[in-house]
Coordinates of C-alpha atoms and ligand atoms in Angstrom, one line a residue:
X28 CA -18.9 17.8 50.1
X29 CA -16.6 19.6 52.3
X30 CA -14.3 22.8 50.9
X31 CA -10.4 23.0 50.9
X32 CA -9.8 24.1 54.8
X33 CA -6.4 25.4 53.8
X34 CA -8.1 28.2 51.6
X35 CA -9.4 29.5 55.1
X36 CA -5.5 30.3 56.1
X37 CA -4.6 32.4 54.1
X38 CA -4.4 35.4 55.1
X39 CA -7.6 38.2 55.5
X40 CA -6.2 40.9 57.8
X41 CA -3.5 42.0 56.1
X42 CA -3.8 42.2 52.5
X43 CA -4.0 44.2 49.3
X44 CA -7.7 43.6 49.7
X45 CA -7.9 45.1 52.7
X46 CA -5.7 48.6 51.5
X47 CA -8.2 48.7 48.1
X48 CA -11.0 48.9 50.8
X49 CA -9.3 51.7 52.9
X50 CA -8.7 53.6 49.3
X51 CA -12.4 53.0 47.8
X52 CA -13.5 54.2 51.2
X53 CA -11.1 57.6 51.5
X54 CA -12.2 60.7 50.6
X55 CA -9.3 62.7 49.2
X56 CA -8.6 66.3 49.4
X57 CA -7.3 66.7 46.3
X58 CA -5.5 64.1 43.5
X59 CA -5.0 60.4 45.1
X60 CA -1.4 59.7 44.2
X61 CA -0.3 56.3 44.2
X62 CA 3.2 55.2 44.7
X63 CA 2.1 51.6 45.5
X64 CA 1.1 50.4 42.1
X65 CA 2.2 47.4 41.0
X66 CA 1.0 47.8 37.4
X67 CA 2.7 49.4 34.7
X68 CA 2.0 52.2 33.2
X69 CA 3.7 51.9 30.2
X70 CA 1.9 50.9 27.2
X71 CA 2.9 48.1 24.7
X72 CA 5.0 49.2 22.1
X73 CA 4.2 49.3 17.9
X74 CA 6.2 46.2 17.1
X75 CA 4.5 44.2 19.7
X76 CA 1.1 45.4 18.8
X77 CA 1.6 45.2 14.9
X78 CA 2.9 41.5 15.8
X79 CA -0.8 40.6 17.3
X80 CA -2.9 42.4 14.8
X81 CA -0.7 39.8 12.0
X82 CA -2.1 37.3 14.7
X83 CA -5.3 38.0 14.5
X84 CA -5.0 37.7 11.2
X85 CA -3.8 34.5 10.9
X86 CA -6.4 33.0 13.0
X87 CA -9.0 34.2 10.2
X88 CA -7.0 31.8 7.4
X89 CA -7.2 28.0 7.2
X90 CA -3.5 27.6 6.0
X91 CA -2.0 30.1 9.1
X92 CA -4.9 29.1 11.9
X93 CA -3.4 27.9 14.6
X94 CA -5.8 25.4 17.4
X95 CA -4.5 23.0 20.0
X96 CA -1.3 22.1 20.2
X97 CA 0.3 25.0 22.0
X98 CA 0.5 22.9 25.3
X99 CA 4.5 23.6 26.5
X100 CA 4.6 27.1 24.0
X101 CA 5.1 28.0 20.1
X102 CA 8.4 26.4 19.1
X103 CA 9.5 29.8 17.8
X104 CA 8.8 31.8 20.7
X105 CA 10.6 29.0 22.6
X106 CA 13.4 29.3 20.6
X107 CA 13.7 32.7 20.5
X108 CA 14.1 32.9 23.6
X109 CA 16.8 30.3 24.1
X110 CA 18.5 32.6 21.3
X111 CA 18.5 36.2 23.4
X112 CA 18.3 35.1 27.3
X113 CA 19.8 31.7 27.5
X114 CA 22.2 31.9 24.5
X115 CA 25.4 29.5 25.4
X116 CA 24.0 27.9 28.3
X117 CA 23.2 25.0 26.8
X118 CA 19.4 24.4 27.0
X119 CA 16.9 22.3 24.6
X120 CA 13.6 23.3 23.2
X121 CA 12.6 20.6 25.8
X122 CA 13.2 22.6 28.7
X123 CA 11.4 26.0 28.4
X124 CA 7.8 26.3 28.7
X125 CA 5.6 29.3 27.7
X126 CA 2.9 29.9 30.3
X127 CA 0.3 32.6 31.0
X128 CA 1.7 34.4 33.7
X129 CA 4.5 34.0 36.8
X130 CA 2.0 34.4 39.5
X131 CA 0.2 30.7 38.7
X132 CA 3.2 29.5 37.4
X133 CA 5.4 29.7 40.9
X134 CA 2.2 27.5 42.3
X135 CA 1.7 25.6 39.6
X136 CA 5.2 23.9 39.8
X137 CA 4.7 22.8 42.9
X138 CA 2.9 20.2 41.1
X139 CA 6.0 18.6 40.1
X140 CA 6.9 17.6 43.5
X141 CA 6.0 15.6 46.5
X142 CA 3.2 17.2 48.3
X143 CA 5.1 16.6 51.9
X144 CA 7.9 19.0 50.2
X145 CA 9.3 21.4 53.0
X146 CA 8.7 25.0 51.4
X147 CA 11.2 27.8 52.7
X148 CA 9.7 31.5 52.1
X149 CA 11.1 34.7 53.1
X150 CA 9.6 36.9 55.4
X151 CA 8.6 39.6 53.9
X152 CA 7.9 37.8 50.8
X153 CA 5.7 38.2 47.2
X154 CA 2.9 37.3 48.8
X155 CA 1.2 34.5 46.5
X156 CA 4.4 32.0 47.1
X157 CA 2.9 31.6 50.3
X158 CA -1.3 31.8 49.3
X159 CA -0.1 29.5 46.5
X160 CA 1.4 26.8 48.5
X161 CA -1.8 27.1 51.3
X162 CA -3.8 26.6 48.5
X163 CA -2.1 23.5 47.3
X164 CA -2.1 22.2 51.0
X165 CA 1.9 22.4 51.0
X166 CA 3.9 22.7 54.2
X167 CA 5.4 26.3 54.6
X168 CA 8.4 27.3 56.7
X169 CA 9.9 31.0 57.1
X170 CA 12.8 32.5 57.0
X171 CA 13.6 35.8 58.5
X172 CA 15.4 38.4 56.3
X173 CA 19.8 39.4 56.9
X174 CA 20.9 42.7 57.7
X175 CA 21.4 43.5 54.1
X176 CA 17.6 42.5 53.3
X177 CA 18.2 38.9 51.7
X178 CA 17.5 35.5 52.9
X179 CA 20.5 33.8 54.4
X180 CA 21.4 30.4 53.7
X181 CA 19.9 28.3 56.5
X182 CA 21.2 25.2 58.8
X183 CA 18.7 22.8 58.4
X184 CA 17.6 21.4 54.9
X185 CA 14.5 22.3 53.1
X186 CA 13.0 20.9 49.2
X187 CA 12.0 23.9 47.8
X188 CA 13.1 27.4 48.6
X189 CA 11.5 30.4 46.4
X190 CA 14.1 33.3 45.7
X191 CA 12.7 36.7 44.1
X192 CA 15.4 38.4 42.6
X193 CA 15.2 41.2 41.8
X194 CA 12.9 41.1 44.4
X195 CA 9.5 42.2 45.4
X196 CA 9.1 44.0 47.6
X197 CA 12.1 44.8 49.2
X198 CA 13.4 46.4 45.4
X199 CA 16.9 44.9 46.0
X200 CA 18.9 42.3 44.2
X201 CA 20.7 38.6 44.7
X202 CA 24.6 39.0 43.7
X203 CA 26.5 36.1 42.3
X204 CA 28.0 35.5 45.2
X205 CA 25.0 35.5 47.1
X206 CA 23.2 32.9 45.0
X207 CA 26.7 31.0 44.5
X208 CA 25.8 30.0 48.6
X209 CA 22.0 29.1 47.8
X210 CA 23.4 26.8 45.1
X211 CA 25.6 25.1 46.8
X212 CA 23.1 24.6 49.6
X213 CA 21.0 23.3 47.2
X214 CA 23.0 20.9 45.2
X215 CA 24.2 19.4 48.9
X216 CA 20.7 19.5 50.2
X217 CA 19.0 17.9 47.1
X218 CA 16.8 20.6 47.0
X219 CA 15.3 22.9 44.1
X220 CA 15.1 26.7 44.0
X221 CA 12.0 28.1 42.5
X222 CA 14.2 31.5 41.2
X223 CA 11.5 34.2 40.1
X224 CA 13.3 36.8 37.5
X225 CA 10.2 38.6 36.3
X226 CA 12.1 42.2 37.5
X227 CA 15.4 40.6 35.2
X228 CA 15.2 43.5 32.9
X229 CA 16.1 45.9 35.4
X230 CA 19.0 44.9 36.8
X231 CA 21.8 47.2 36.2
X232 CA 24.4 46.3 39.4
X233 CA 27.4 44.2 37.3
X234 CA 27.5 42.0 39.8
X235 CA 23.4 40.8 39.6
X236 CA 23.7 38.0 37.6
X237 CA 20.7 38.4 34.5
X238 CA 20.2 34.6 35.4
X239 CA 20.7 32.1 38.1
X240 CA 22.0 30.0 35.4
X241 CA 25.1 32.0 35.3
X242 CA 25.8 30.7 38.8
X243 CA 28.1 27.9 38.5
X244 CA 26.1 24.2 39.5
X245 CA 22.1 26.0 39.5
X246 CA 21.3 23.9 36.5
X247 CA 21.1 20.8 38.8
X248 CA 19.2 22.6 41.1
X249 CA 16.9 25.9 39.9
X250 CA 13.7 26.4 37.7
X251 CA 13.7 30.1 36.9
X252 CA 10.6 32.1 35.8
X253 CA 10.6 35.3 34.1
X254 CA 7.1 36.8 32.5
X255 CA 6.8 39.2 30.1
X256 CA 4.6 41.6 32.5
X257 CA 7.0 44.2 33.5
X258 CA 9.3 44.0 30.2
X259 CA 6.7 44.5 27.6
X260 CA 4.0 45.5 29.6
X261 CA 2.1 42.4 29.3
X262 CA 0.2 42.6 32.2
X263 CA -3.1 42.4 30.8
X264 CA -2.1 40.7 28.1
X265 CA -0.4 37.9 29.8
X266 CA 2.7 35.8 29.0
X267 CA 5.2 34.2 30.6
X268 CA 8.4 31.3 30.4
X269 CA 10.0 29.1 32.6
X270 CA 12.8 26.9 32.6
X271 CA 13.0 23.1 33.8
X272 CA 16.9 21.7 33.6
X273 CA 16.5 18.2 32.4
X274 CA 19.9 18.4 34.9
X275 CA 17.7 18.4 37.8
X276 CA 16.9 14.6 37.6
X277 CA 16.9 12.5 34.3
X278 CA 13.2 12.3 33.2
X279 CA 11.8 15.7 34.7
X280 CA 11.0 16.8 31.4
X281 CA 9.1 13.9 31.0
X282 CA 7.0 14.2 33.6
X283 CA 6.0 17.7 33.9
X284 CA 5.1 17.5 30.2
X285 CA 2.8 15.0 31.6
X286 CA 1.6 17.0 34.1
X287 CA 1.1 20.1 32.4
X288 CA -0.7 18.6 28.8
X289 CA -3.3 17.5 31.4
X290 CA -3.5 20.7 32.9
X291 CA -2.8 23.4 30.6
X292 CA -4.2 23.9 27.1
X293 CA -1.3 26.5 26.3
X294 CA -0.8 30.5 25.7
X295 CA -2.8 32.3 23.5
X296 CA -1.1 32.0 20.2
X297 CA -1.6 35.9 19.5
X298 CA -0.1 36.6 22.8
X299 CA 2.9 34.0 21.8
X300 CA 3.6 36.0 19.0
X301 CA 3.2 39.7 20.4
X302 CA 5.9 38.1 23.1
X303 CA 8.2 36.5 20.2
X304 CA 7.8 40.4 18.5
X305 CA 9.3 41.6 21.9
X306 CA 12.9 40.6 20.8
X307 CA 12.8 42.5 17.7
X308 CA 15.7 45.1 17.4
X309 CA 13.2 47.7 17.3
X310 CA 10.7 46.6 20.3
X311 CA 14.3 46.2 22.5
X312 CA 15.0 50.0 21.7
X313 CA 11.7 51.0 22.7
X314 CA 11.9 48.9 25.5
X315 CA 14.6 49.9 27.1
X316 CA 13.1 53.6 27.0
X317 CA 10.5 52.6 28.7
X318 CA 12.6 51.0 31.2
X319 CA 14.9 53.9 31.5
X320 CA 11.6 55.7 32.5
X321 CA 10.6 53.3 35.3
X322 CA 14.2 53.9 36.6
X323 CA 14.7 57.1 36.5
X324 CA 11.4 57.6 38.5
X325 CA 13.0 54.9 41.3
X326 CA 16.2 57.3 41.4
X327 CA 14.1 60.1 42.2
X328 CA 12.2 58.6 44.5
X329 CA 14.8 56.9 46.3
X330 CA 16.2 60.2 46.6
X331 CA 13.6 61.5 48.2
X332 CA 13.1 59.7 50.6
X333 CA 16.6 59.5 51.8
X334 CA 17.2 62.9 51.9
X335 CA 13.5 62.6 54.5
X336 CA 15.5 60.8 56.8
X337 CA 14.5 57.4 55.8
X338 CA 16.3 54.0 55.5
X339 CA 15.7 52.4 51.7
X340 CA 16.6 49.6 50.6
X341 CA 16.5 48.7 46.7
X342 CA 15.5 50.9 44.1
X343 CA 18.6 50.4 41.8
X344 CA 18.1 46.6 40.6
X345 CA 14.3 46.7 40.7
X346 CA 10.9 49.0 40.8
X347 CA 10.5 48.9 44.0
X348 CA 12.0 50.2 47.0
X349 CA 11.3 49.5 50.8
X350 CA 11.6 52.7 52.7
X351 CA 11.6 52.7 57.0
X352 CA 8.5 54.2 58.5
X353 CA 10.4 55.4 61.2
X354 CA 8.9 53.4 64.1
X355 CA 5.4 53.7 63.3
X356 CA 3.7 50.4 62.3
X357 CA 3.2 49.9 58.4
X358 CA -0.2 50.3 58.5
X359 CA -0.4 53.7 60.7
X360 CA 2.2 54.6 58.2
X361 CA 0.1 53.8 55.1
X362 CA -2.7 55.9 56.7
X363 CA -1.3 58.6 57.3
X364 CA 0.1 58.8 53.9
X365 CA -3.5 58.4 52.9
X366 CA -5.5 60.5 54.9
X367 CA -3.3 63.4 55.3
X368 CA -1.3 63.8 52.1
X369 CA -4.0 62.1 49.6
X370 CA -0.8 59.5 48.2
X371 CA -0.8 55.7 48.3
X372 CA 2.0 53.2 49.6
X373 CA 2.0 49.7 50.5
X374 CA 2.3 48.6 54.3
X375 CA 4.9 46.0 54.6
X376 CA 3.1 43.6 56.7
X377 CA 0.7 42.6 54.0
X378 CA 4.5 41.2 52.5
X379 CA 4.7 39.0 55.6
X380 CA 5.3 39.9 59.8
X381 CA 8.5 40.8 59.7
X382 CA 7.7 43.9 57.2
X383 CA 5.4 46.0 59.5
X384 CA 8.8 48.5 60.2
X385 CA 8.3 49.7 56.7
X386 CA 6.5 50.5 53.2
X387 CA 6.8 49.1 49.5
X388 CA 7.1 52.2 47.1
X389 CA 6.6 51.3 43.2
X390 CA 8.6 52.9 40.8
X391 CA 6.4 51.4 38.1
X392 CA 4.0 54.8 37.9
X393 CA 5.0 58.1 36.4
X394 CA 7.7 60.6 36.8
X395 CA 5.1 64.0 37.4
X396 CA 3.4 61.9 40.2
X397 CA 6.0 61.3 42.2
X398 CA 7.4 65.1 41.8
X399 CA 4.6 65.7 43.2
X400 CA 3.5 63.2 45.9
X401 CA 7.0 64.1 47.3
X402 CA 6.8 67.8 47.2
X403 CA 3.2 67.2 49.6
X404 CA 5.6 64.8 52.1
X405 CA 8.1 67.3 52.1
X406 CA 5.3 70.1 52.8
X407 CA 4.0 68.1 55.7
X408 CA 7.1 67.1 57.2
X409 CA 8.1 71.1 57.2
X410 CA 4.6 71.9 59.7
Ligands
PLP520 N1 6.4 37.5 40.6 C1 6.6 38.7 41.2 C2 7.7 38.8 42.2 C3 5.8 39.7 40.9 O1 6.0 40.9 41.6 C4 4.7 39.6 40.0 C5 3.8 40.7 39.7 O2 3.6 41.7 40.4 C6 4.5 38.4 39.4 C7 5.4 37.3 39.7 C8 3.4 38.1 38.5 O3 3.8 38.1 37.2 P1 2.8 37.7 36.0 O4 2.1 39.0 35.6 O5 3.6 37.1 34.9 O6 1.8 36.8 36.5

């Protein structure tokens, strides 16, 4: 037997695996702040949890037990969602799929299509589109980032081009009229856009569209994920959607449905229905607190850090924002964050090698920790 070679490229030195090291190793002064988590730290709200414990429930009863079956979703999540995110846009049951999570899902698709697919990335980038696509054996291309942080529209044509918007890490957003030009380009080029949304909820620019689907022509030419992670805090709980436009080709449907009943035995079913719980009235209210909570900790910070003297990017559209490290390198930045000032951020190169002039800061963490982890920055930089 002989192992995958391609799981030897992706990448050691600079990784999240790497920082977890440095922080298990550090020995802090005082409380370890960390404004690099990823995580929420919201919990899940009642509605959700009631939901799940009805679940549960059901499970225990012969008439409401619910085995295999599940494979593309639970018909009323599916078309629940249809009802509150894709209302008017014209979409069958048959083309949204309910999944365990975004991060396997962006790999996963790459199923559908030919392995000698030419994969466009960003650079910096959510780092798993490109492990995904080593891992798969897929051939990987990058793209160097604008002056305003986004990926322009290249010359040449490539089949596949992931798009994170809102996006991780840089924290900013895609406009209409900036994915109106990666439409285009992808209806002439005969390509496919893998759009991840999972940061959709905190979008509050009018002109971010909510979905790439609101872009005139991306039916023909987009699969958009979205995951209930950051909007319900299902991060340990996992659940997640996708959509596949039969519009892409006739018969794509088809053959992922293939693909995936061979591949997937389906979501949890008391997951399906926490996540179908999310759309109550009551479980949006509560929601969009919690939201309001994640976003008024990214004003602050982003405010901070500006008035420091540093460039940042994002912020307003999404948790994160990616703040200038004023010349040092992303690492040396990182560490001396770390060892002097006992706080946590994430070094941009482990995003890709064009991020090593700056640092991803999370907004996803509390309020009273970054009122603090600021007022030790703005203690240091005053010595
Ligand atoms: N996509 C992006 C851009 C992310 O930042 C994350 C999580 O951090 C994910 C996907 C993973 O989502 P999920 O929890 O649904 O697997």
């Amino acid at each position: 037997m002989k192992f995958n070679e391609d799981l030897y490229r992706i990448e050691k030195a600079n990784t999240f695996s790497r920082l977890t090291q440095k922080i298990r190793e550090h020995q802090p002064k005082r409380r370890l702040i960390s404004l690099g988590i990823g995580d929420v730290s919201c919990p899940i709200v009642e509605p959700i949890i009631n939901a799940m414990h009805q679940a549960v429930d059901d499970q225990g009863d012969r008439t409401s037990f619910h085995g295999y079956g599940l494979y593309y979703g639970l018909p009323s999540l599916i078309k629940t969602i249809l009802e509150n995110d894709y209302s008017g846009m014209g979409f069958s049951e048959n083309e949204v799929y309910i999944s365990d999570g975004t991060k396997s899902d962006t790999t996963s698709l790459l199923e559908l299509f030919d392995k000698d697919s030419k994969i466009l990335l960003a650079d910096p980038m959510y780092p798993i589109y490109k492990n995904g696509s080593l891992a798969l054996s897929r051939n990987i291309y990058y793209q160097s980032l604008d002056s305003d942080y986004k990926m322009p529209v290249p010359d040449e044509p490539y089949d596949i081009i992931y798009i994170c918007s809102p996006n991780n890490p840089i924290g900013n957003a895609y406009t209409y009229d900036d994915l109106k030009k990666w439409v285009d380009y992808a209806n002439k080029n005969h390509s496919v856009i893998f759009f991840d949304n999972v940061y959709e909820q905190f979008i509050s620019s009018p002109d971010v569209p909510h979905s790439i689907y609101e872009v005139e022509g991306a039916k023909s030419c987009a699969i958009e994920f979205r995951s209930f992670s950051k909007r319900a805090s299902f991060t340990g709980t996992r659940c997640s959607y996708y959509v596949v436009p039969e519009a892409i080709s006739p018969g794509i449907n088809a053959l992922w449905k293939e693909r995936t009943i061979n591949r997937f035995n389906g979501a949890s079913y008391i997951v399906q229905r926490g996540a179908e719980a999310s759309y109550l009235p009551e479980s949006k209210r509560l929601i969009s607190q919690n939201i309001k909570k994640y976003k008024e900790n990214a004003e602050y910070l982003r405010n901070s850090f500006l008035e420091l003297g540093h460039e940042v990017i994002g912020g307003v559209d999404a948790p994160f924002m990616w703040v200038s490290t004023k010349g040092m390198d992303s690492w040396s930045f990182c560490d001396l964050y770390l060892n002097e000032l006992d706080i946590v951020v994430i070094p941009g190169i482990i995003f890709g090698s064009q991020g090593d002039d700056h640092v991803r800061v999370s907004a996803l963490g509390l309020l009273e920790n970054s009122i603090e982890a600021m007022e030790r920055v703005r203690e240091y930089v005053k010595k």
